[in-house]
Short mmCIF file of C-alpha atoms in Angstrom, two decimals:
data_model
loop_
_atom_site.label_atom_id
_atom_site.label_comp_id
_atom_site.label_asym_id
_atom_site.label_seq_id
_atom_site.Cartn_x
_atom_site.Cartn_y
_atom_site.Cartn_z
CA MET A 224 83.23 19.79 29.34
CA ASN A 225 85.08 23.09 29.15
CA ILE A 226 83.23 26.28 30.50
CA ASN A 227 84.03 29.26 27.86
CA MET A 228 82.48 32.11 26.12
CA THR A 229 79.93 29.63 24.58
CA LEU A 230 78.00 30.25 28.00
CA ILE A 231 77.72 33.86 27.30
CA GLY A 232 76.95 33.38 23.71
CA GLN A 233 74.26 30.86 24.52
CA SER A 234 72.65 33.40 26.90
CA ILE A 235 72.67 36.04 24.43
CA THR A 236 71.32 33.95 21.70
CA PHE A 237 68.58 32.54 24.24
CA LEU A 238 67.31 36.18 25.25
CA VAL A 239 67.23 37.16 21.43
CA PHE A 240 65.19 34.32 20.53
CA VAL A 241 62.85 34.62 23.75
CA TRP A 242 62.75 38.45 22.72
CA PHE A 243 61.63 37.35 19.07
CA CYS A 244 59.11 35.02 20.14
CA MET A 245 57.80 37.49 22.79
CA LYS A 246 57.49 40.05 19.93
CA PHE A 247 56.49 38.50 16.71
CA VAL A 248 55.12 34.83 17.56
CA TRP A 249 53.59 34.58 20.79
CA PRO A 250 50.94 37.56 20.81
CA VAL A 251 50.21 37.35 17.08
CA ILE A 252 49.53 33.45 17.37
CA ARG A 253 47.63 33.89 20.68
CA LYS A 254 45.49 36.63 19.31
CA ALA A 255 44.62 34.64 16.28
CA MET A 256 43.54 31.63 18.19
CA ASP A 257 41.76 33.54 20.77
CA GLU A 258 39.85 35.30 17.83
CA ARG A 259 39.04 31.76 16.36
CA THR A 260 37.95 30.61 19.59
CA GLN A 261 35.62 33.81 19.88
CA ARG A 262 34.43 33.26 16.29
CA ILE A 263 33.63 29.57 16.86
CA THR A 264 31.91 30.16 20.25
CA ASP A 265 29.73 32.87 18.51
CA GLY A 266 29.11 30.50 15.51
CA LEU A 267 27.91 27.92 18.15
CA ALA A 268 25.80 30.39 20.08
CA ALA A 269 24.31 31.62 16.82
CA ALA A 270 23.61 28.05 15.65
CA GLU A 271 21.72 27.35 19.18
CA ARG A 272 20.01 30.60 18.76
CA ALA A 273 18.81 29.64 15.34
CA GLN A 274 17.59 26.36 16.32
CA LYS A 275 15.83 27.67 19.27
CA ASP A 276 14.23 30.56 16.86
CA LEU A 277 13.48 27.47 14.38
CA GLY A 278 11.79 25.81 17.33
CA LEU A 279 9.58 28.86 18.09
CA ALA A 280 8.81 29.33 14.56
CA GLN A 281 7.57 25.96 14.30
CA ASP A 282 5.51 26.27 17.45
CA ARG A 283 4.01 29.50 16.21
CA VAL A 284 3.12 27.93 12.66
CA ALA A 285 1.32 24.80 14.68
CA GLN A 286 -0.32 27.42 16.62
CA GLN A 287 -1.53 29.57 13.80
CA LEU A 288 -2.59 26.15 11.95
CA ARG A 289 -4.59 25.24 15.06
CA GLU A 290 -6.22 28.57 15.30
CA ALA A 291 -6.89 28.43 11.60
CA LYS A 292 -8.48 25.13 11.59
CA THR A 293 -10.82 26.23 14.66
CA GLU A 294 -11.71 29.49 12.90
CA ALA A 295 -12.54 27.38 9.68
CA ALA A 296 -14.62 25.19 11.52
CA ALA A 297 -16.46 28.04 13.22
CA ILE A 298 -16.93 29.45 9.90
CA VAL A 299 -18.20 26.48 8.32
CA GLU A 300 -20.51 25.84 11.42
CA GLN A 301 -21.71 29.35 11.17
CA ALA A 302 -22.44 28.88 7.46
CA ASN A 303 -24.38 25.82 7.97
CA ARG A 304 -26.32 27.35 10.66
CA ARG A 305 -27.00 30.53 8.31
CA ALA A 306 -28.03 28.02 5.81
CA ALA A 307 -30.30 26.10 7.71
CA GLN A 308 -31.84 29.51 8.94
CA ILE A 309 -32.09 30.48 5.26
CA VAL A 310 -33.92 27.40 4.43
CA ASP A 311 -36.08 27.64 7.42
CA GLU A 312 -36.94 31.42 6.49
CA ALA A 313 -37.74 30.32 3.09
CA LYS A 314 -39.98 27.68 4.26
CA THR A 315 -41.67 29.96 6.51
CA LYS A 316 -42.04 32.53 3.63
CA ALA A 317 -43.25 29.95 1.26
CA ARG A 318 -46.07 28.92 3.87
CA GLU A 319 -46.88 32.35 4.40
CA GLU A 320 -47.01 33.24 0.63
CA GLY A 321 -49.12 29.78 0.07
CA ASP A 322 -51.54 31.04 2.71
CA ARG A 323 -51.91 34.13 1.28
CA ILE A 324 -52.41 32.99 -2.32
CA LYS A 325 -55.04 30.41 -0.85
CA THR A 326 -56.80 33.24 1.13
CA ALA A 327 -56.75 35.28 -1.85
CA ALA A 328 -58.14 32.53 -4.03
CA GLN A 329 -60.78 31.58 -1.52
CA ALA A 330 -61.81 35.58 -1.44
CA GLU A 331 -61.74 35.20 -5.34
CA VAL A 332 -63.91 32.19 -5.11
CA GLU A 333 -66.29 33.68 -2.55
CA HIS A 334 -66.41 36.97 -4.29
CA GLU A 335 -67.45 35.01 -7.81
CA MET A 336 -69.64 33.05 -5.92
CA ASN A 337 -71.42 36.25 -4.56
CA ARG A 338 -71.36 37.84 -7.82
CA ALA A 339 -73.05 34.87 -9.41
CA ARG A 340 -75.72 34.82 -6.67
CA GLU A 341 -76.16 38.31 -7.19
CA GLN A 342 -76.91 37.80 -10.93
CA LEU A 343 -78.77 34.93 -10.14
CA ARG A 344 -80.60 36.88 -7.78
CA ALA A 345 -81.34 39.63 -10.13
CA GLN A 346 -82.61 36.97 -12.82
CA VAL A 347 -84.72 34.93 -10.40
CA GLY A 348 -87.39 37.41 -10.28
CA ALA A 349 -87.67 37.69 -13.96
CA LEU A 350 -87.31 33.77 -14.21
CA ALA A 351 -90.06 33.19 -11.42
CA VAL A 352 -92.33 35.62 -13.11
CA ALA A 353 -91.93 34.06 -16.52
CA GLY A 354 -92.38 30.59 -15.19
CA ALA A 355 -95.49 31.63 -13.09
CA SER A 356 -96.69 33.33 -16.51
CA ARG A 357 -96.50 30.20 -18.34
CA ILE A 358 -98.24 28.41 -15.60
CA LEU A 359 -101.00 30.69 -15.01
CA GLY A 360 -101.27 31.40 -18.93
CA LYS A 361 -101.43 34.99 -18.50
CA VAL A 362 -99.16 37.72 -17.80
CA VAL A 363 -98.22 38.45 -14.42
CA ASP A 364 -97.20 41.95 -13.62
CA ALA A 365 -93.98 41.71 -11.72
CA SER A 366 -94.34 45.27 -10.33
CA ALA A 367 -97.64 43.95 -8.70
CA HIS A 368 -95.67 40.88 -7.30
CA ARG A 369 -92.43 42.57 -6.36
CA GLU A 370 -92.61 41.94 -2.75
CA LEU A 371 -93.06 38.04 -3.40
CA VAL A 372 -90.18 38.09 -5.95
CA ASP A 373 -88.10 39.97 -3.58
CA GLN A 374 -88.55 37.39 -0.90
CA LEU A 375 -88.06 34.68 -3.26
CA ALA A 376 -84.66 36.12 -4.42
CA ALA A 377 -83.65 36.79 -0.89
CA GLU A 378 -84.21 33.00 -0.06
CA LEU A 379 -81.90 31.97 -2.87
CA MET B 1305 84.80 7.37 10.31
CA SER B 1306 87.75 5.10 10.00
CA ALA B 1307 87.02 3.27 12.87
CA GLU B 1308 89.91 0.58 12.63
CA ALA B 1309 92.45 3.40 12.33
CA GLN B 1310 91.33 4.91 15.35
CA THR B 1311 91.21 3.31 19.08
CA SER B 1312 87.87 3.21 20.87
CA GLN B 1313 88.96 5.99 23.47
CA GLY B 1314 90.08 8.18 20.72
CA TYR B 1315 86.77 7.85 18.91
CA ILE B 1316 84.70 8.48 22.04
CA LYS B 1317 87.02 11.37 22.88
CA HIS B 1318 86.69 12.73 19.37
CA HIS B 1319 82.85 12.56 19.60
CA LEU B 1320 82.70 14.32 22.73
CA THR B 1321 84.85 17.29 22.00
CA ASN B 1322 83.62 20.50 20.66
CA MET B 1323 84.72 22.40 17.53
CA THR B 1324 86.54 25.17 19.85
CA TYR B 1325 87.66 28.33 18.09
CA GLY B 1326 89.53 30.39 20.40
CA LYS B 1327 92.46 32.67 21.09
CA LEU B 1328 95.43 30.54 21.43
CA PRO B 1329 98.50 31.67 23.34
CA ALA B 1330 101.68 31.28 21.51
CA GLY B 1331 103.98 28.20 21.82
CA SER B 1332 101.15 26.19 23.00
CA TYR B 1333 101.55 22.33 22.26
CA CYS B 1334 99.86 19.89 20.17
CA ASP B 1335 100.98 16.21 20.09
CA GLY B 1336 104.30 17.59 21.38
CA GLU B 1337 104.92 20.03 18.75
CA ALA B 1338 104.52 23.96 19.33
CA VAL B 1339 102.07 25.56 16.82
CA LEU B 1340 101.46 29.26 16.51
CA ALA B 1341 104.29 31.54 17.02
CA GLN B 1342 102.36 34.29 18.44
CA ASP B 1343 98.64 34.72 20.16
CA GLY B 1344 95.66 34.44 17.73
CA TRP B 1345 92.44 33.04 17.29
CA THR B 1346 92.16 29.80 15.74
CA LEU B 1347 90.28 26.41 15.90
CA ALA B 1348 91.58 23.93 18.21
CA HIS B 1349 93.53 20.66 17.04
CA CYS B 1350 93.77 19.02 20.32
CA ASP B 1351 92.85 18.83 23.73
CA GLU B 1352 96.11 20.64 24.99
CA GLN B 1353 95.13 23.57 22.74
CA ILE B 1354 91.50 23.64 24.00
CA ASP B 1355 92.91 23.51 27.66
CA ALA B 1356 95.26 26.44 26.85
CA MET B 1357 92.57 28.68 25.29
CA GLY B 1358 90.75 28.42 28.66
CA PHE B 1359 87.60 30.61 28.70
CA GLU B 1360 88.70 32.59 25.57
CA ALA B 1361 86.84 30.39 23.15
CA VAL B 1362 83.77 29.64 21.50
CA HIS B 1363 82.37 26.31 20.74
CA LEU B 1364 81.03 26.89 16.79
CA ASP B 1365 79.22 23.77 16.55
CA SER B 1366 77.29 24.22 19.83
CA MET B 1367 76.55 27.59 18.67
CA GLY B 1368 76.02 27.11 15.26
CA TRP B 1369 73.49 24.30 15.80
CA ALA B 1370 71.91 26.39 18.50
CA ILE B 1371 71.41 29.11 16.48
CA SER B 1372 70.24 27.46 13.41
CA LEU B 1373 67.79 25.43 15.20
CA GLY B 1374 66.37 28.48 17.14
CA LEU B 1375 66.16 30.34 13.76
CA LEU B 1376 64.31 27.33 12.47
CA PHE B 1377 61.76 27.62 15.33
CA SER B 1378 61.32 31.43 15.02
CA PHE B 1379 61.00 31.12 11.24
CA LEU B 1380 58.44 28.29 11.42
CA PHE B 1381 56.47 29.69 14.36
CA SER B 1382 56.67 33.43 13.21
CA ARG B 1383 55.58 32.35 9.60
CA MET B 1384 52.63 30.01 11.39
CA ALA B 1385 51.62 32.81 13.42
CA ARG B 1386 51.45 35.27 10.49
CA LYS B 1387 49.41 32.55 8.66
CA ALA B 1388 47.08 31.71 11.66
CA ALA B 1389 46.63 35.89 11.73
CA ALA B 1390 45.72 36.19 7.89
CA ASN B 1391 43.74 33.11 7.32
CA PRO B 1392 40.63 33.19 9.79
CA GLY B 1393 39.68 29.51 8.63
CA ALA B 1394 40.48 26.18 9.89
CA PRO B 1395 44.24 25.73 10.50
CA THR B 1396 45.82 23.05 8.19
CA GLY B 1397 49.18 21.56 7.95
CA TRP B 1398 52.14 22.82 10.03
CA GLN B 1399 49.64 25.34 11.53
CA ASN B 1400 47.99 22.43 13.51
CA LEU B 1401 51.31 21.48 14.97
CA VAL B 1402 52.29 24.73 16.09
CA GLU B 1403 49.24 25.82 17.53
CA MET B 1404 49.12 22.50 19.29
CA ILE B 1405 52.47 23.28 21.01
CA VAL B 1406 51.37 26.97 21.73
CA GLU B 1407 48.12 25.60 23.39
CA PHE B 1408 49.90 23.11 25.24
CA ILE B 1409 52.62 25.42 26.51
CA ASP B 1410 49.62 28.15 27.42
CA SER B 1411 47.81 25.61 29.37
CA THR B 1412 50.96 24.59 31.28
CA VAL B 1413 52.18 28.11 32.09
CA ASN B 1414 48.55 28.90 33.21
CA ASP B 1415 48.59 25.98 35.55
CA ILE B 1416 51.52 27.09 37.30
CA PHE B 1417 52.22 30.70 36.76
CA HIS B 1418 49.16 32.98 38.14
CA HIS B 1419 50.76 36.39 37.70
CA ARG B 1420 50.89 39.10 34.95
CA ASN B 1421 54.02 38.96 32.90
CA LYS B 1422 54.32 38.93 29.09
CA MET B 1423 57.54 37.28 29.11
CA VAL B 1424 56.85 34.02 30.74
CA ALA B 1425 54.59 32.19 28.38
CA PRO B 1426 56.79 33.27 25.28
CA MET B 1427 59.89 32.03 27.00
CA ALA B 1428 58.35 28.83 27.79
CA LEU B 1429 57.31 28.40 24.34
CA THR B 1430 61.08 29.29 23.18
CA ILE B 1431 62.80 26.78 25.70
CA PHE B 1432 60.42 24.12 25.08
CA THR B 1433 60.62 24.19 21.53
CA TRP B 1434 63.98 25.01 21.06
CA ILE B 1435 65.52 22.31 23.50
CA PHE B 1436 63.36 19.92 21.88
CA LEU B 1437 64.80 20.61 18.63
CA MET B 1438 68.30 20.60 19.95
CA ASN B 1439 67.77 17.28 21.79
CA LEU B 1440 66.18 15.95 18.57
CA MET B 1441 69.89 16.13 17.12
CA ASP B 1442 70.75 13.11 18.89
CA LEU B 1443 68.51 11.01 16.95
CA PHE B 1444 70.93 11.41 13.96
CA PRO B 1445 73.27 8.55 13.85
CA VAL B 1446 76.23 9.84 15.89
CA ASP B 1447 78.36 9.62 12.91
CA TRP B 1448 76.46 11.25 9.95
CA LEU B 1449 76.97 14.98 10.54
CA PRO B 1450 80.78 14.81 11.83
CA HIS B 1451 81.77 12.68 9.04
CA ALA B 1452 79.77 14.69 6.58
CA ALA B 1453 81.63 17.81 7.97
CA ALA B 1454 84.93 16.24 7.92
CA THR B 1455 84.44 15.04 4.37
CA ILE B 1456 83.41 18.49 2.99
CA SER B 1457 85.90 20.66 4.99
CA GLY B 1458 88.79 17.94 4.04
CA ASN B 1459 89.82 17.93 7.60
CA GLU B 1460 89.64 14.59 8.91
CA HIS B 1461 90.18 15.65 12.44
CA LEU B 1462 87.43 18.27 12.60
CA TYR B 1463 85.79 18.01 15.76
CA LEU B 1464 82.01 18.41 15.59
CA LYS B 1465 79.36 17.87 18.17
CA VAL B 1466 75.92 17.96 17.00
CA VAL B 1467 73.66 18.04 20.03
CA PRO B 1468 74.28 21.33 21.44
CA THR B 1469 72.20 20.39 24.81
CA THR B 1470 75.40 17.99 25.21
CA ASP B 1471 77.31 20.96 25.95
CA PRO B 1472 77.40 22.28 29.52
CA ASN B 1473 77.76 25.77 28.28
CA VAL B 1474 74.55 26.04 26.39
CA THR B 1475 72.35 24.38 28.84
CA LEU B 1476 74.03 26.32 31.83
CA GLY B 1477 74.08 29.67 29.51
CA MET B 1478 70.18 29.29 29.49
CA SER B 1479 69.89 28.41 33.04
CA PHE B 1480 72.08 31.24 34.29
CA THR B 1481 69.83 33.61 32.05
CA ILE B 1482 66.87 32.10 33.68
CA PHE B 1483 68.44 32.74 37.24
CA GLY B 1484 69.29 36.41 36.25
CA LEU B 1485 65.58 36.85 35.05
CA MET B 1486 64.59 35.22 38.37
CA ILE B 1487 66.37 37.68 40.45
CA PHE B 1488 65.51 40.70 38.17
CA PHE B 1489 61.57 39.65 38.65
CA SER B 1490 62.09 38.95 42.20
CA MET B 1491 63.34 42.39 42.85
CA ARG B 1492 60.91 44.11 40.41
CA GLU B 1493 58.08 42.51 42.32
CA LYS B 1494 58.78 42.66 45.88
CA GLY B 1495 61.63 45.66 45.71
CA VAL B 1496 65.25 45.01 46.54
CA LEU B 1497 64.63 44.98 50.36
CA GLY B 1498 61.72 42.26 49.90
CA PHE B 1499 64.39 40.22 48.17
CA VAL B 1500 66.98 40.39 50.71
CA LYS B 1501 64.07 39.95 53.21
CA GLU B 1502 63.03 36.67 51.47
CA LEU B 1503 66.91 35.75 51.66
CA THR B 1504 67.28 36.24 55.30
CA LEU B 1505 64.13 36.18 57.42
CA HIS B 1506 63.37 32.57 56.23
CA PRO B 1507 63.13 29.73 57.31
CA PHE B 1508 64.03 30.49 60.71
CA HIS B 1509 62.37 33.48 62.52
CA SER B 1510 62.13 34.83 65.85
CA SER B 1511 60.39 37.90 67.46
CA ASN B 1512 63.67 38.41 69.55
CA THR B 1513 65.94 40.80 67.75
CA LEU B 1514 69.25 39.61 69.05
CA VAL B 1515 67.91 35.88 68.13
CA MET B 1516 67.14 37.13 64.72
CA LEU B 1517 70.60 38.55 64.18
CA VAL B 1518 72.17 35.09 64.91
CA LEU B 1519 69.49 33.44 62.68
CA ILE B 1520 70.01 35.86 59.82
CA PRO B 1521 73.40 34.46 58.84
CA ILE B 1522 72.18 30.85 58.91
CA ASN B 1523 69.04 31.89 56.91
CA LEU B 1524 71.23 33.47 54.21
CA PHE B 1525 73.33 30.64 53.73
CA LEU B 1526 70.31 28.11 53.51
CA GLU B 1527 68.43 30.53 51.11
CA ALA B 1528 71.37 31.28 48.94
CA VAL B 1529 72.42 27.57 48.76
CA ALA B 1530 68.84 26.81 47.84
CA LEU B 1531 68.71 29.81 45.24
CA ILE B 1532 72.02 29.00 43.51
CA ALA B 1533 71.08 25.25 43.41
CA LYS B 1534 68.13 25.97 41.13
CA PRO B 1535 70.06 27.32 37.99
CA ILE B 1536 72.66 24.78 38.29
CA SER B 1537 70.47 21.74 38.72
CA LEU B 1538 68.37 22.98 35.86
CA GLY B 1539 71.28 23.34 33.48
CA LEU B 1540 73.25 20.13 34.78
CA ARG B 1541 69.84 18.04 34.62
CA LEU B 1542 69.42 18.66 31.00
CA PHE B 1543 73.46 18.17 30.32
CA GLY B 1544 73.47 15.05 31.97
CA ASN B 1545 70.52 13.31 30.36
CA MET B 1546 71.59 14.18 27.09
CA TYR B 1547 75.45 13.64 27.42
CA ALA B 1548 74.62 10.08 29.11
CA GLY B 1549 72.30 9.53 26.03
CA GLU B 1550 74.93 10.83 23.67
CA VAL B 1551 77.68 8.65 25.23
CA ILE B 1552 75.49 5.57 24.99
CA PHE B 1553 74.76 6.28 21.25
CA ILE B 1554 78.59 6.52 20.68
CA LEU B 1555 79.23 3.18 22.62
CA ILE B 1556 76.73 1.54 20.59
CA ALA B 1557 78.30 3.19 17.37
CA ILE B 1558 81.65 1.48 18.32
CA MET B 1559 80.02 -1.93 18.35
CA PHE B 1560 79.27 -1.66 14.81
CA GLY B 1561 82.98 -2.24 13.90
CA SER B 1562 83.19 -5.31 15.85
CA GLY B 1563 82.04 -8.05 13.24
CA LEU B 1564 78.31 -8.90 11.92
CA VAL B 1565 76.80 -10.43 14.86
CA MET B 1566 77.90 -7.50 17.17
CA GLY B 1567 76.62 -5.01 14.51
CA VAL B 1568 73.30 -6.66 14.03
CA PHE B 1569 73.10 -6.26 17.67
CA ALA B 1570 74.08 -2.98 17.93
CA GLY B 1571 71.48 -2.17 15.14
CA VAL B 1572 68.81 -3.19 17.23
CA LEU B 1573 70.48 -1.60 20.54
CA GLN B 1574 70.47 1.60 18.45
CA TRP B 1575 67.13 1.48 17.42
CA ALA B 1576 65.81 0.62 20.83
CA TRP B 1577 67.80 3.37 22.62
CA ALA B 1578 66.82 5.82 19.84
CA VAL B 1579 62.96 5.09 20.71
CA PHE B 1580 63.62 5.51 24.39
CA HIS B 1581 65.52 8.65 23.64
CA ILE B 1582 62.42 10.11 21.69
CA LEU B 1583 60.88 9.95 25.17
CA VAL B 1584 63.98 11.52 26.91
CA ILE B 1585 64.30 14.34 24.69
CA SER B 1586 60.82 15.58 24.94
CA LEU B 1587 60.51 14.65 28.72
CA GLN B 1588 63.62 16.87 29.16
CA ALA B 1589 62.63 19.70 27.17
CA PHE B 1590 59.12 19.66 29.22
CA VAL B 1591 60.91 19.34 32.64
CA PHE B 1592 63.40 22.51 31.89
CA THR B 1593 60.24 24.22 30.59
CA VAL B 1594 58.16 23.59 33.56
CA LEU B 1595 61.03 24.37 35.99
CA THR B 1596 61.69 27.43 34.31
CA VAL B 1597 57.91 28.52 34.41
CA VAL B 1598 57.90 27.13 38.50
CA TYR B 1599 61.21 29.36 39.24
CA MET B 1600 59.27 32.57 37.66
CA ALA B 1601 56.39 31.96 39.54
CA MET B 1602 58.32 31.52 42.80
CA ALA B 1603 59.99 34.84 41.70
CA HIS B 1604 56.91 36.48 41.78
CA ASP B 1605 55.03 35.05 44.64
CA VAL B 1606 55.20 37.42 47.62
CA GLN B 1607 55.63 35.30 50.73
CA GLU B 1608 53.41 36.40 53.56
CA GLU B 1609 55.36 38.20 56.54
CA HIS B 1610 56.15 35.95 59.46
#
């Protein structure tokens, strides 16, 4: 319990250690810890940002998927409509073609019939004259009865 | 230690005496015979010599342990600080402990001290860790280190006090240094005049100049007592707690020499007191630290004018 120079010695020692701590321990370790805290904070913020970005990206993907589906449906519908239209057009065209062919055939038939009738008409005079000659037993002059023969042919 | 050869009183006294190295005046006595023919620096061998040395002496054990433990603290913490700075990853091993203490001290200082001062936090860290380490020496069984030292040195009567904080020189040395810093920072923050005003114009104040003149000495007396009480109570509180703890450890140690039953009982007591002492040593280190920071904060606080 004697107060002696230890008192002064301890004071000096104390100041030296405080100085050392102030110079080489505290600032170094504080700085390192602060930097680490900053890094961790940044890391967490980055993770959160990434999470949010991921969410946004997923939303966008879903949105695009939805749009694509809608578009695809529209395209299919359009294609179906177009197909139906094409079928209709084809049907119409076929019908028109059929009609046209039928008309042409009818015209042909008519034409053939007329031609046959003309031929028949050309020959009917000779046949009638020949028939009459056979019946009368004499030659009938066709030119003398031309008017009658033509009338007959016209009646045919 | 050969307990039978010693009286209990001698044993206690031996344990509570520092290894004192000092300037011994010629012709001083020890056990009735004169030593040293002329003045000289030497180790004291008995109380009379220590008394004769007076102020011109150093407690080699207190200083030695204090410096060793301070170096341990400085080495460990600066190493871990470098490790923390060099290694940006997660802390490992001792680094965790060191960072935990630093974090703890930092939050404590930030709670109490709201001024800008680069010295206060490192000082708090040094005080806390250093005092804790010095107090921790109390948990070594009281005879181990003194006995080892006596055996190694071959001097059976070598004094060795292991716990530096049971030496009032150590605790008061620190608290007086803190007192000096308090006054220094007080004057730096408020100016010499501001510091003097703080001592003279509080707590009693009067707008009447004549009354004020009468009040100034009263104020000065009250404030001076309050001011000086701070470092003394700071140092003596730590000393008293540790000294009392040490004395109890020594008393328990005496019981070991008085039979088997008492020995076992002493073992239990020793264990219980050591467990309790773990609380005391940390608490005292913390109290010293907090009070230091509080005093520093008071030195920086500028009181509003009345």
